[in-house]
CSV table of C-alpha atoms in Angstrom, one decimal:
chain,number,residue,atom,x,y,z
C,43,MET,CA,-6.6,40.3,3.2
C,44,SER,CA,-8.1,38.3,6.1
C,45,ALA,CA,-7.3,34.7,6.5
C,46,GLU,CA,-10.9,33.8,5.7
C,47,MET,CA,-11.2,35.9,2.5
C,48,LYS,CA,-11.7,33.7,-0.5
C,49,ILE,CA,-10.1,34.3,-3.9
C,50,VAL,CA,-12.3,34.7,-6.9
C,51,LEU,CA,-10.7,34.7,-10.4
C,52,LEU,CA,-12.8,36.9,-12.7
C,53,VAL,CA,-12.3,36.3,-16.4
C,54,ASP,CA,-13.9,38.6,-19.0
C,55,ASP,CA,-12.7,40.5,-22.1
C,56,GLU,CA,-15.1,43.4,-21.5
C,57,PRO,CA,-13.7,46.0,-19.0
C,58,ALA,CA,-17.2,47.1,-18.1
C,59,ASN,CA,-18.2,43.6,-17.1
C,60,ILE,CA,-15.1,43.2,-15.0
C,61,GLN,CA,-15.7,46.5,-13.3
C,62,ILE,CA,-19.3,45.6,-12.4
C,63,VAL,CA,-18.6,42.2,-11.0
C,64,ASN,CA,-15.5,43.4,-9.2
C,65,SER,CA,-17.5,46.1,-7.5
C,66,ILE,CA,-20.1,43.6,-6.4
C,67,LEU,CA,-17.5,41.2,-4.9
C,68,LYS,CA,-14.6,43.3,-3.7
C,69,ASP,CA,-15.8,43.9,-0.2
C,70,GLU,CA,-16.1,40.2,0.5
C,71,TYR,CA,-13.6,38.5,-1.7
C,72,LYS,CA,-10.1,38.9,-3.0
C,73,THR,CA,-10.4,39.1,-6.8
C,74,ARG,CA,-7.9,38.3,-9.6
C,75,ILE,CA,-8.6,39.6,-13.0
C,76,ALA,CA,-7.9,38.1,-16.5
C,77,THR,CA,-9.0,39.5,-19.8
C,78,ASN,CA,-8.3,36.4,-21.9
C,79,GLY,CA,-8.1,32.6,-21.6
C,80,ALA,CA,-4.3,32.3,-21.5
C,81,LYS,CA,-4.0,34.7,-18.6
C,82,ALA,CA,-6.9,33.0,-16.8
C,83,LEU,CA,-5.0,29.7,-16.9
C,84,ASP,CA,-1.9,31.3,-15.7
C,85,LEU,CA,-3.6,33.0,-12.7
C,86,ALA,CA,-5.5,29.8,-11.9
C,87,ASN,CA,-2.2,28.0,-11.4
C,88,GLN,CA,-0.7,30.6,-9.1
C,89,ASP,CA,-0.4,29.8,-5.4
C,90,PRO,CA,-2.6,30.2,-3.6
C,91,ALA,CA,-5.1,28.9,-6.1
C,92,PRO,CA,-8.4,30.7,-6.6
C,93,ASP,CA,-11.4,29.2,-4.7
C,94,LEU,CA,-13.8,29.9,-7.5
C,95,VAL,CA,-13.7,31.1,-11.2
C,96,LEU,CA,-16.2,33.4,-12.8
C,97,LEU,CA,-15.6,32.8,-16.5
C,98,ASP,CA,-17.0,34.6,-19.5
C,99,VAL,CA,-18.2,32.3,-22.3
C,100,MET,CA,-17.6,34.4,-25.4
C,101,MET,CA,-14.0,35.6,-25.6
C,102,PRO,CA,-11.7,36.1,-28.6
C,103,GLY,CA,-9.1,33.4,-29.1
C,104,MET,CA,-9.7,30.8,-26.4
C,105,ASP,CA,-13.3,30.9,-25.4
C,106,GLY,CA,-14.7,30.1,-21.9
C,107,TYR,CA,-15.6,26.5,-22.8
C,108,GLU,CA,-11.9,25.7,-23.7
C,109,VAL,CA,-10.6,27.4,-20.6
C,110,CYS,CA,-13.0,25.3,-18.5
C,111,ARG,CA,-11.9,22.1,-20.3
C,112,ARG,CA,-8.3,22.9,-19.5
C,113,LEU,CA,-9.0,23.7,-15.9
C,114,LYS,CA,-10.8,20.4,-15.4
C,115,ALA,CA,-8.1,18.5,-17.2
C,116,SER,CA,-5.4,19.6,-14.7
C,117,ALA,CA,-5.0,17.9,-11.3
C,118,ILE,CA,-4.1,21.3,-9.9
C,119,THR,CA,-7.2,23.1,-10.9
C,120,ARG,CA,-9.9,20.5,-11.6
C,121,GLU,CA,-11.6,21.0,-8.2
C,122,ILE,CA,-12.0,24.7,-8.6
C,123,PRO,CA,-15.7,25.5,-9.2
C,124,VAL,CA,-16.4,27.4,-12.5
C,125,ILE,CA,-19.4,29.6,-13.0
C,126,PHE,CA,-20.0,30.9,-16.5
C,127,LEU,CA,-20.9,34.5,-17.2
C,128,THR,CA,-23.0,34.8,-20.3
C,129,GLY,CA,-25.6,36.9,-22.1
C,130,GLN,CA,-26.9,33.8,-23.9
C,131,THR,CA,-30.0,31.9,-22.7
C,132,ASP,CA,-30.1,29.1,-25.1
C,133,VAL,CA,-30.5,25.7,-23.4
C,134,ALA,CA,-28.0,24.0,-25.7
C,135,ASP,CA,-25.3,26.6,-24.8
C,136,GLU,CA,-25.9,26.0,-21.0
C,137,THR,CA,-25.9,22.2,-21.5
C,138,LYS,CA,-22.5,22.5,-23.2
C,139,GLY,CA,-21.2,24.5,-20.3
C,140,PHE,CA,-22.2,21.8,-17.8
C,141,GLU,CA,-20.7,19.2,-20.0
C,142,VAL,CA,-17.3,20.8,-19.9
C,143,GLY,CA,-17.4,21.1,-16.1
C,144,ALA,CA,-19.1,24.3,-15.1
C,145,VAL,CA,-21.3,24.2,-11.9
C,146,ASP,CA,-23.6,27.2,-12.7
C,147,TYR,CA,-24.4,30.2,-14.9
C,148,ILE,CA,-24.8,33.9,-14.1
C,149,HIS,CA,-26.6,35.7,-16.8
C,150,LYS,CA,-26.0,39.3,-18.0
C,151,PRO,CA,-26.9,42.0,-17.1
C,152,PHE,CA,-25.6,41.2,-13.7
C,153,SER,CA,-27.7,41.4,-10.6
C,154,PRO,CA,-25.7,42.1,-7.5
C,155,VAL,CA,-27.9,39.9,-5.4
C,156,VAL,CA,-27.7,37.0,-7.8
C,157,VAL,CA,-23.9,37.3,-8.2
C,158,LYS,CA,-23.3,37.3,-4.5
C,159,ALA,CA,-25.8,34.4,-3.9
C,160,ARG,CA,-24.3,32.2,-6.6
C,161,VAL,CA,-20.7,32.8,-5.5
C,162,ARG,CA,-21.5,32.3,-1.8
C,163,THR,CA,-23.5,29.1,-2.6
C,164,HIS,CA,-20.7,27.4,-4.6
C,165,LEU,CA,-18.0,28.4,-2.2
C,166,ALA,CA,-20.0,26.9,0.6
C,167,LEU,CA,-20.6,23.7,-1.5
C,168,ARG,CA,-16.9,23.4,-2.2
C,169,ALA,CA,-16.1,23.8,1.5
C,170,MET,CA,-18.5,21.1,2.3
C,171,HIS,CA,-17.1,18.9,-0.4
C,172,GLU,CA,-13.6,19.4,0.9
C,173,GLN,CA,-14.8,18.6,4.4
C,174,VAL,CA,-16.4,15.4,3.3
C,175,GLU,CA,-13.2,14.4,1.4
C,176,SER,CA,-11.2,15.0,4.5
C,177,GLN,CA,-13.5,13.0,6.6
C,178,LEU,CA,-13.5,10.1,4.1
C,179,LEU,CA,-9.7,10.2,4.0
C,180,THR,CA,-9.6,10.0,7.8
C,181,ILE,CA,-12.1,7.1,7.7
C,182,GLN,CA,-10.0,5.3,5.1
C,183,ARG,CA,-6.9,5.7,7.3
C,184,GLU,CA,-8.7,4.5,10.3
C,185,MET,CA,-10.1,1.5,8.4
C,186,GLU,CA,-6.6,0.6,7.2
C,187,THR,CA,-5.4,0.7,10.8
C,188,ALA,CA,-8.3,-1.4,11.8
C,189,LYS,CA,-7.5,-3.9,9.1
C,190,GLN,CA,-3.9,-4.2,10.2
C,191,ILE,CA,-5.0,-4.7,13.8
C,192,GLN,CA,-7.5,-7.3,12.8
C,193,LEU,CA,-5.0,-9.2,10.7
C,194,SER,CA,-2.6,-9.1,13.6
C,195,ILE,CA,-5.0,-11.2,15.8
C,196,LEU,CA,-5.2,-13.9,13.2
C,197,PRO,CA,-2.5,-16.7,13.3
C,198,SER,CA,0.8,-15.6,11.8
C,199,GLN,CA,1.4,-19.1,10.5
C,200,VAL,CA,-0.3,-22.4,10.3
C,201,PRO,CA,0.7,-24.9,13.0
C,202,SER,CA,2.9,-27.8,11.8
C,203,LEU,CA,2.0,-31.2,13.1
C,204,PRO,CA,3.2,-34.6,11.9
C,205,ASN,CA,1.0,-36.2,9.3
C,206,LEU,CA,-1.1,-33.1,8.9
C,207,ASP,CA,-1.1,-30.7,5.9
C,208,ILE,CA,-3.1,-27.6,6.5
C,209,ALA,CA,-3.8,-24.6,4.3
C,210,VAL,CA,-6.1,-21.6,5.1
C,211,ARG,CA,-7.3,-18.5,3.2
C,212,TYR,CA,-9.0,-15.5,4.7
C,213,ILE,CA,-10.7,-13.1,2.3
C,214,PRO,CA,-12.5,-10.1,3.8
C,215,MET,CA,-15.4,-8.5,1.9
C,216,THR,CA,-14.2,-5.0,3.0
C,217,SER,CA,-11.1,-3.7,4.8
C,218,VAL,CA,-12.3,-5.4,8.0
C,219,ALA,CA,-14.4,-8.6,8.3
C,220,GLY,CA,-16.5,-10.6,10.6
C,221,ASP,CA,-14.8,-13.9,9.9
C,222,PHE,CA,-12.3,-15.3,12.4
C,223,TYR,CA,-10.2,-18.5,12.7
C,224,ASP,CA,-7.5,-19.6,15.2
C,225,PHE,CA,-5.7,-22.6,16.5
C,226,ILE,CA,-5.0,-24.2,19.9
C,227,VAL,CA,-1.9,-26.4,19.7
C,228,LEU,CA,-2.2,-28.8,22.6
C,229,ASP,CA,0.8,-30.9,21.8
C,230,GLU,CA,2.5,-32.5,18.7
C,231,LYS,CA,-0.5,-34.8,18.2
C,232,ARG,CA,-3.5,-32.7,19.0
C,233,LEU,CA,-4.8,-29.5,17.5
C,234,GLY,CA,-7.9,-27.4,18.1
C,235,ILE,CA,-9.3,-25.3,15.3
C,236,LEU,CA,-12.0,-22.6,15.5
C,237,VAL,CA,-13.7,-21.1,12.4
C,238,ALA,CA,-16.3,-18.4,13.2
C,239,ASP,CA,-18.5,-15.9,11.4
C,240,VAL,CA,-20.1,-12.8,12.9
C,241,SER,CA,-23.4,-11.8,11.4
C,242,GLY,CA,-23.3,-8.5,9.4
C,243,HIS,CA,-20.3,-6.8,7.9
C,244,GLY,CA,-17.8,-4.0,8.4
C,245,MET,CA,-16.5,-2.5,11.6
C,246,PRO,CA,-19.2,-3.8,14.1
C,247,ALA,CA,-18.7,-7.4,12.9
C,248,ALA,CA,-14.9,-6.9,13.0
C,249,LEU,CA,-15.0,-5.7,16.6
C,250,ILE,CA,-17.0,-8.7,17.6
C,251,SER,CA,-14.7,-11.1,15.8
C,252,SER,CA,-11.7,-9.6,17.6
C,253,MET,CA,-13.5,-10.5,20.9
C,254,LEU,CA,-13.3,-14.2,19.8
C,255,LYS,CA,-9.5,-14.1,20.1
C,256,ILE,CA,-9.6,-13.4,23.8
C,257,ALA,CA,-12.6,-15.7,24.3
C,258,LEU,CA,-10.9,-18.6,22.7
C,259,ASP,CA,-7.7,-18.1,24.6
C,260,ALA,CA,-9.8,-18.5,27.8
C,261,GLN,CA,-10.9,-22.0,26.6
C,262,THR,CA,-7.5,-23.6,26.5
C,263,ALA,CA,-8.2,-25.7,29.6
C,264,CYS,CA,-11.1,-27.4,27.9
C,265,ALA,CA,-9.7,-27.4,24.3
C,266,THR,CA,-10.0,-31.2,24.0
C,267,ASP,CA,-13.8,-30.9,24.3
C,268,PRO,CA,-15.4,-29.0,21.4
C,269,ALA,CA,-18.8,-28.8,23.1
C,270,ARG,CA,-17.3,-27.1,26.2
C,271,VAL,CA,-15.3,-24.8,24.0
C,272,LEU,CA,-18.4,-23.5,22.3
C,273,ALA,CA,-20.3,-23.3,25.5
C,274,GLY,CA,-17.5,-21.2,27.0
C,275,LEU,CA,-17.4,-18.9,24.0
C,276,ASN,CA,-21.1,-18.4,24.2
C,277,HIS,CA,-20.9,-17.6,27.9
C,278,THR,CA,-18.2,-15.0,27.3
C,279,LEU,CA,-20.0,-13.4,24.3
C,280,CYS,CA,-23.6,-13.2,25.7
C,281,GLY,CA,-24.5,-9.8,26.8
C,282,LYS,CA,-21.5,-8.1,25.1
C,283,PHE,CA,-23.4,-6.9,22.0
C,284,GLN,CA,-26.8,-6.6,20.5
C,285,GLY,CA,-28.2,-7.1,17.0
C,286,HIS,CA,-25.4,-9.6,16.1
C,287,PHE,CA,-24.7,-13.3,16.6
C,288,VAL,CA,-21.8,-15.6,15.8
C,289,THR,CA,-21.8,-18.9,14.1
C,290,ALA,CA,-18.8,-21.2,14.7
C,291,MET,CA,-17.4,-24.7,14.4
C,292,TYR,CA,-14.6,-26.1,16.6
C,293,LEU,CA,-12.7,-29.1,15.5
C,294,LEU,CA,-10.2,-31.2,17.6
C,295,VAL,CA,-7.8,-33.2,15.5
C,296,ASP,CA,-6.1,-36.1,17.4
C,297,THR,CA,-3.5,-37.7,15.1
C,298,GLU,CA,-2.6,-40.4,17.7
C,299,ARG,CA,-6.2,-41.7,18.0
C,300,GLN,CA,-6.9,-40.8,14.3
C,301,CYS,CA,-10.1,-39.1,15.4
C,302,LEU,CA,-11.9,-35.8,14.8
C,303,SER,CA,-14.1,-34.3,17.5
C,304,TYR,CA,-16.5,-31.6,16.2
C,305,ALA,CA,-19.1,-29.3,17.5
C,306,GLY,CA,-21.0,-26.4,15.7
C,307,ALA,CA,-23.0,-23.4,16.6
C,308,GLY,CA,-25.4,-22.6,13.8
C,309,HIS,CA,-22.5,-23.0,11.3
C,310,PRO,CA,-22.4,-24.6,7.8
C,311,PRO,CA,-21.6,-28.3,7.9
C,312,LEU,CA,-18.1,-29.9,8.2
C,313,ILE,CA,-17.1,-31.5,4.9
C,314,VAL,CA,-15.0,-34.7,5.2
C,315,ARG,CA,-13.7,-36.8,2.3
C,316,ASN,CA,-13.2,-40.5,3.0
C,317,GLN,CA,-10.3,-41.4,0.6
C,318,ALA,CA,-10.8,-45.2,0.9
C,319,ALA,CA,-14.5,-45.0,0.1
C,320,GLY,CA,-14.0,-42.2,-2.5
C,321,VAL,CA,-16.9,-40.1,-1.1
C,322,SER,CA,-17.3,-36.6,0.5
C,323,ASN,CA,-19.9,-36.1,3.2
C,324,GLU,CA,-21.4,-33.3,5.2
C,325,PHE,CA,-21.6,-33.5,9.0
C,326,VAL,CA,-23.7,-31.1,11.0
C,327,GLN,CA,-23.6,-31.1,14.8
C,328,ASN,CA,-25.1,-27.7,15.5
C,329,GLY,CA,-26.3,-26.0,18.6
C,330,LEU,CA,-27.6,-22.5,18.8
C,331,VAL,CA,-25.6,-19.5,17.5
C,332,LEU,CA,-23.2,-17.8,19.9
C,333,GLY,CA,-23.8,-14.6,21.8
C,334,PHE,CA,-27.6,-14.7,21.9
C,335,PHE,CA,-28.8,-17.5,24.2
C,336,PRO,CA,-27.1,-17.6,27.6
C,337,GLU,CA,-28.4,-21.1,28.4
C,338,ALA,CA,-27.4,-22.7,25.1
C,339,THR,CA,-25.8,-26.1,25.3
C,340,TYR,CA,-23.7,-28.0,22.7
C,341,THR,CA,-22.8,-31.5,21.8
C,342,SER,CA,-19.8,-33.1,20.0
C,343,LEU,CA,-19.5,-35.6,17.2
C,344,GLU,CA,-16.6,-38.0,16.8
C,345,LEU,CA,-15.4,-39.1,13.4
C,346,PRO,CA,-12.5,-41.4,12.6
C,347,PHE,CA,-10.0,-40.5,9.9
C,348,LYS,CA,-7.3,-42.3,7.9
C,349,GLN,CA,-4.4,-41.4,5.7
C,350,GLY,CA,-5.5,-39.6,2.6
C,351,ASP,CA,-8.7,-38.2,4.1
C,352,TRP,CA,-9.7,-34.5,3.8
C,353,VAL,CA,-11.5,-32.1,6.1
C,354,LEU,CA,-12.9,-28.7,5.0
C,355,LEU,CA,-13.9,-25.9,7.5
C,356,TYR,CA,-15.3,-22.7,6.1
C,357,THR,CA,-17.7,-19.8,6.5
C,358,ASP,CA,-21.0,-19.3,4.7
C,359,GLY,CA,-19.5,-16.9,2.2
C,360,ILE,CA,-18.6,-20.0,0.2
C,361,PRO,CA,-21.9,-21.9,-0.2
C,362,GLU,CA,-24.0,-18.7,-0.3
C,363,THR,CA,-21.9,-17.1,-3.1
C,364,THR,CA,-24.3,-16.5,-6.1
C,365,ASN,CA,-23.9,-16.4,-9.8
C,366,LEU,CA,-25.5,-14.1,-12.3
C,367,LEU,CA,-28.7,-16.1,-12.1
C,368,ALA,CA,-28.8,-15.7,-8.3
C,369,GLU,CA,-28.1,-19.4,-7.8
C,370,GLN,CA,-26.0,-20.2,-4.7
C,371,PHE,CA,-22.8,-22.2,-5.1
C,372,GLY,CA,-24.0,-24.6,-2.3
C,373,THR,CA,-22.3,-27.4,-0.5
C,374,ASP,CA,-23.0,-30.0,-3.3
C,375,ARG,CA,-20.7,-28.1,-5.7
C,376,PHE,CA,-18.2,-27.7,-3.0
C,377,LYS,CA,-18.1,-31.5,-2.3
C,378,GLN,CA,-17.9,-32.2,-6.0
C,379,TYR,CA,-15.0,-29.9,-6.4
C,380,LEU,CA,-13.2,-31.8,-3.6
C,381,GLN,CA,-14.1,-35.1,-5.2
C,382,THR,CA,-12.4,-34.1,-8.5
C,383,ASN,CA,-9.4,-32.2,-7.0
C,384,HIS,CA,-8.4,-34.3,-4.0
C,385,GLU,CA,-5.0,-35.1,-5.5
C,386,LEU,CA,-4.0,-31.4,-5.1
C,387,THR,CA,-2.0,-30.3,-2.0
C,388,PRO,CA,-4.1,-28.2,0.4
C,389,GLU,CA,-2.2,-25.1,-0.7
C,390,GLN,CA,-3.0,-25.9,-4.3
C,391,PHE,CA,-6.6,-26.8,-3.5
C,392,VAL,CA,-7.6,-23.7,-1.6
C,393,ASP,CA,-6.2,-21.4,-4.3
C,394,ALA,CA,-7.7,-23.4,-7.2
C,395,PHE,CA,-11.1,-23.6,-5.4
C,396,LEU,CA,-11.2,-19.9,-4.6
C,397,ASN,CA,-10.4,-19.1,-8.3
C,398,GLU,CA,-13.3,-21.4,-9.3
C,399,LEU,CA,-15.6,-19.6,-6.9
C,400,SER,CA,-14.5,-16.3,-8.3
C,401,VAL,CA,-15.4,-17.4,-11.8
C,402,TYR,CA,-18.7,-18.8,-10.6
C,403,SER,CA,-19.7,-15.5,-9.0
C,404,CYS,CA,-18.3,-13.4,-11.9
C,405,ARG,CA,-15.9,-11.6,-9.5
C,406,ALA,CA,-13.2,-12.3,-12.0
C,407,SER,CA,-15.1,-9.7,-14.2
C,408,GLY,CA,-15.0,-7.1,-11.4
C,409,CYS,CA,-18.1,-7.9,-9.4
C,410,GLU,CA,-17.8,-7.2,-5.7
C,411,ALA,CA,-17.7,-10.0,-3.1
C,412,GLU,CA,-21.0,-10.8,-1.4
C,413,ASP,CA,-19.5,-11.9,2.0
C,414,ASP,CA,-16.3,-12.6,3.9
C,415,ILE,CA,-14.8,-15.9,3.1
C,416,THR,CA,-12.6,-18.2,5.2
C,417,LEU,CA,-11.5,-21.6,4.0
C,418,LEU,CA,-9.4,-24.1,5.9
C,419,ALA,CA,-8.4,-27.4,4.3
C,420,ILE,CA,-6.8,-30.3,6.1
C,421,HIS,CA,-5.2,-33.4,4.4
C,422,PHE,CA,-4.1,-36.3,6.5
C,423,ASP,CA,-0.7,-37.5,5.1
């Protein structure tokens, strides 16, 4: 038997039928022969397994339907295509065969041309199916590797600065994501924070987001000036890709001056809770998105903060999350949640809020996420 010769298991209780079909296939395939259901199951489980089964419907004892059911119930044999051999032409009988897992029928009396064509077709389909499965497995492995690489460029831990309590959550929609965040620790009193979101999803967005790590590292010299940081990122990204853009916000926290410096690039607004006044407000200081306009310029906004205040940085996966009525969560609900839960620690807050968002979007019931989500909460102790 050549290495390429496929194995066909032929099951029929009539010797004449076995002889006819075997004579049709013997020059192109290696055949195994069973005259009853029990023997068919035994031969189907032998190594190497058959590549296809030709199975008579009407047999004494265990009929072809039951044999097919058992083949499809076994992890070892469920992928083997089964073609029924039958003299019946009733639609109900054929429907039953498909319901138990058969892929086709060959009707008696047998036509050599039809037998060869059906066998050849379903062996080819199985080969293509196996090839696709192999390719999908390779893609899954590559995506898992890409996920690990992407996670490795994100901060391994949140910086620890006096009087600052920070918590962050990063939830990719798929294995890899277009969201990105990072920190620049200038000293024990000053911290730069970037939160960015690449348009689109999947691998292209993830590759662009990985570029932000290198681009941000190059902005260390101007890390105290949010506008210059975004301008530098834009200069680095322009011309590097097409069909995508990046929204971003960069925040400098200065605990000595008790001041926030903030600049944005087409990004959702910064949310700040003033503890003394008991209100949460949005602040937008947006220039053009990154990576698309080489001459884009950016400006910064300064905001004072005091003990007890909160700041939320996030990507649009939060306000644009929709419920079953296609209503977006929005920033008003986001601010209201902060208003009523500001006594939580940042760690408690981000987890409780994301659970609330999951309930709102029905993801708790198994719905898929609509977008990547990044949430970074800061509380001034």
